[in-house]
mmCIF file of C-alpha atoms in Angstrom:
data_model
loop_
_atom_site.group_PDB
_atom_site.id
_atom_site.type_symbol
_atom_site.label_atom_id
_atom_site.label_comp_id
_atom_site.label_asym_id
_atom_site.label_seq_id
_atom_site.Cartn_x
_atom_site.Cartn_y
_atom_site.Cartn_z
ATOM 1 C CA MET A 1 79.614 49.248 45.787
ATOM 2 C CA LEU A 2 79.693 50.626 49.270
ATOM 3 C CA ALA A 3 82.374 48.132 50.368
ATOM 4 C CA ARG A 4 84.540 49.346 47.573
ATOM 5 C CA ILE A 5 83.912 53.028 48.566
ATOM 6 C CA GLU A 6 84.579 52.278 52.204
ATOM 7 C CA SER A 7 87.750 50.407 51.669
ATOM 8 C CA SER A 8 89.268 53.134 49.351
ATOM 9 C CA GLY A 9 89.111 55.611 52.272
ATOM 10 C CA GLU A 10 87.900 58.383 49.938
ATOM 11 C CA THR A 11 84.479 58.814 51.374
ATOM 12 C CA ASP A 12 83.681 60.893 54.501
ATOM 13 C CA GLY A 13 79.956 60.411 54.553
ATOM 14 C CA ILE A 14 76.917 59.624 52.380
ATOM 15 C CA ILE A 15 73.811 61.746 51.894
ATOM 16 C CA ILE A 16 70.958 59.711 50.375
ATOM 17 C CA SER A 17 67.216 59.890 49.870
ATOM 18 C CA ASP A 18 65.408 56.864 51.357
ATOM 19 C CA ALA A 19 62.915 57.049 48.623
ATOM 20 C CA HIS A 20 65.451 56.194 45.969
ATOM 21 C CA ALA A 21 67.817 53.786 47.987
ATOM 22 C CA ARG A 22 65.718 50.878 48.948
ATOM 23 C CA ASP A 23 68.042 48.470 47.186
ATOM 24 C CA LEU A 24 71.009 49.821 49.113
ATOM 25 C CA ILE A 25 69.482 49.589 52.656
ATOM 26 C CA PRO A 26 70.880 46.225 53.559
ATOM 27 C CA GLU A 27 74.378 47.525 52.766
ATOM 28 C CA LEU A 28 73.882 50.901 54.456
ATOM 29 C CA THR A 29 72.944 49.211 57.692
ATOM 30 C CA THR A 30 76.334 47.757 57.999
ATOM 31 C CA THR A 31 78.662 50.346 56.515
ATOM 32 C CA ARG A 32 80.843 52.360 59.042
ATOM 33 C CA ILE A 33 80.492 55.496 56.798
ATOM 34 C CA PRO A 34 78.475 58.293 58.446
ATOM 35 C CA LEU A 35 75.101 58.542 56.799
ATOM 36 C CA ALA A 36 72.531 61.364 56.364
ATOM 37 C CA VAL A 37 69.174 60.192 55.169
ATOM 38 C CA VAL A 38 66.801 62.658 53.498
ATOM 39 C CA SER A 39 63.431 61.282 54.114
ATOM 40 C CA GLY A 40 60.035 62.308 52.820
ATOM 41 C CA THR A 41 58.316 60.504 55.748
ATOM 42 C CA ALA A 42 59.052 59.764 59.456
ATOM 43 C CA PHE A 43 60.944 56.571 59.855
ATOM 44 C CA ARG A 44 59.039 53.711 61.449
ATOM 45 C CA THR A 45 60.579 52.258 64.627
ATOM 46 C CA ASN A 46 61.265 49.037 62.749
ATOM 47 C CA HIS A 47 63.181 50.697 59.830
ATOM 48 C CA PRO A 48 66.514 48.906 59.231
ATOM 49 C CA LEU A 49 68.487 52.217 59.323
ATOM 50 C CA ILE A 50 67.109 53.061 62.848
ATOM 51 C CA ARG A 51 69.085 50.065 64.186
ATOM 52 C CA ARG A 52 72.306 51.237 62.607
ATOM 53 C CA THR A 53 75.074 51.637 65.209
ATOM 54 C CA ASN A 54 77.264 53.911 63.270
ATOM 55 C CA PRO A 55 76.637 57.668 62.863
ATOM 56 C CA THR A 56 73.217 58.340 61.193
ATOM 57 C CA VAL A 57 71.098 61.443 60.955
ATOM 58 C CA VAL A 58 67.644 61.499 59.458
ATOM 59 C CA VAL A 59 66.372 64.790 57.935
ATOM 60 C CA HIS A 60 62.549 64.895 57.450
ATOM 61 C CA ASN A 61 60.410 67.214 55.270
ATOM 62 C CA ASP A 62 57.409 69.000 56.690
ATOM 63 C CA ASN A 63 54.904 67.878 54.025
ATOM 64 C CA ALA A 64 51.939 69.731 55.399
ATOM 65 C CA ALA A 65 54.033 72.999 55.297
ATOM 66 C CA ILE A 66 55.097 72.260 51.812
ATOM 67 C CA GLY A 67 51.499 71.855 50.597
ATOM 68 C CA ARG A 68 50.326 74.997 52.361
ATOM 69 C CA LEU A 69 53.367 76.998 51.070
ATOM 70 C CA GLY A 70 52.555 75.727 47.504
ATOM 71 C CA PHE A 71 49.077 77.081 47.677
ATOM 72 C CA ARG A 72 50.254 80.355 49.201
ATOM 73 C CA HIS A 73 52.874 80.736 46.496
ATOM 74 C CA PHE A 74 50.185 80.696 43.820
ATOM 75 C CA CYS A 75 48.127 83.224 45.753
ATOM 76 C CA ASP A 76 51.240 85.537 45.996
ATOM 77 C CA CYS A 77 51.771 85.325 42.282
ATOM 78 C CA GLY A 78 48.511 86.794 41.248
ATOM 79 C CA LYS A 79 44.771 86.531 41.243
ATOM 80 C CA PHE A 80 43.849 82.839 40.386
ATOM 81 C CA ASN A 81 40.277 81.563 40.428
ATOM 82 C CA SER A 82 41.268 77.921 39.849
ATOM 83 C CA PHE A 83 43.766 75.600 41.513
ATOM 84 C CA GLY A 84 44.937 72.174 40.807
ATOM 85 C CA PHE A 85 47.223 69.607 42.490
ATOM 86 C CA VAL A 86 49.255 66.795 40.769
ATOM 87 C CA PRO A 87 50.142 64.202 43.259
ATOM 88 C CA THR A 88 52.551 61.301 42.762
ATOM 89 C CA GLU A 89 50.875 57.833 42.799
ATOM 90 C CA ARG A 90 48.355 57.254 45.691
ATOM 91 C CA GLY A 91 49.552 55.844 48.821
ATOM 92 C CA VAL A 92 52.935 57.822 48.854
ATOM 93 C CA ILE A 93 52.771 59.355 52.253
ATOM 94 C CA TRP A 94 54.631 62.574 51.473
ATOM 95 C CA SER A 95 52.592 63.291 48.452
ATOM 96 C CA ASP A 96 49.296 62.444 50.296
ATOM 97 C CA GLU A 97 50.277 64.754 53.083
ATOM 98 C CA ARG A 98 51.078 67.649 50.668
ATOM 99 C CA GLU A 99 47.914 67.151 48.736
ATOM 100 C CA GLU A 100 45.838 67.104 51.936
ATOM 101 C CA ALA A 101 47.391 70.423 53.199
ATOM 102 C CA PHE A 102 47.131 71.988 49.676
ATOM 103 C CA LEU A 103 43.385 71.183 49.446
ATOM 104 C CA ARG A 104 42.748 72.388 53.128
ATOM 105 C CA ALA A 105 44.520 75.660 52.461
ATOM 106 C CA ALA A 106 42.544 76.164 49.260
ATOM 107 C CA ARG A 107 39.219 75.519 51.092
ATOM 108 C CA ALA A 108 40.284 77.917 53.953
ATOM 109 C CA ALA A 109 40.677 80.634 51.272
ATOM 110 C CA GLY A 110 37.399 79.939 49.671
ATOM 111 C CA PHE A 111 38.529 77.792 46.775
ATOM 112 C CA GLN A 112 37.761 74.265 45.488
ATOM 113 C CA ALA A 113 40.985 72.789 44.154
ATOM 114 C CA LYS A 114 40.897 69.891 41.712
ATOM 115 C CA VAL A 115 43.207 66.909 42.016
ATOM 116 C CA PHE A 116 44.648 65.013 38.934
ATOM 117 C CA ARG A 117 43.903 61.378 39.201
ATOM 118 C CA LYS A 118 44.605 60.055 35.577
ATOM 119 C CA PRO A 119 47.447 58.737 33.597
ATOM 120 C CA MET A 120 50.219 61.392 33.094
ATOM 121 C CA GLU A 121 49.533 61.310 29.261
ATOM 122 C CA GLN A 122 46.293 63.072 30.102
ATOM 123 C CA LEU A 123 47.869 65.783 32.095
ATOM 124 C CA GLY A 124 47.837 68.478 29.317
ATOM 125 C CA ALA A 125 44.112 67.858 28.558
ATOM 126 C CA TRP A 126 43.313 68.113 32.188
ATOM 127 C CA LEU A 127 45.092 71.358 32.623
ATOM 128 C CA ARG A 128 43.254 72.817 29.610
ATOM 129 C CA SER A 129 39.857 71.705 31.084
ATOM 130 C CA LEU A 130 40.395 73.602 34.324
ATOM 131 C CA PRO A 131 38.415 76.852 34.666
ATOM 132 C CA LYS A 132 40.342 79.943 33.497
#
């Protein structure tokens, strides 16, 4: 796919999320097209795209700030007595970092936030079970 795009001369660059492009990484390491990678986590030094010799920029999220800002947003929206966090699956670094920061911000403000750790089909029931 990338070879066809590259040979057509129509592409000036590619912006891609590393979370959703794992199957393209081998091809992305060899293309000459400039690449901007939006990454939810810091690249490890052995990541294949680090060794790329063609123009590459990696944009990282500040996941701790996102978690804190999420909590602050709810505080700014009104008076809530109950907070919850719905992460993606465990072990996903960006989600874990946001969860940790959200919970830390809630504790610092004197609240105990709950974390959803069940199948998504149970989310509605979990939300209804939270204190109002």
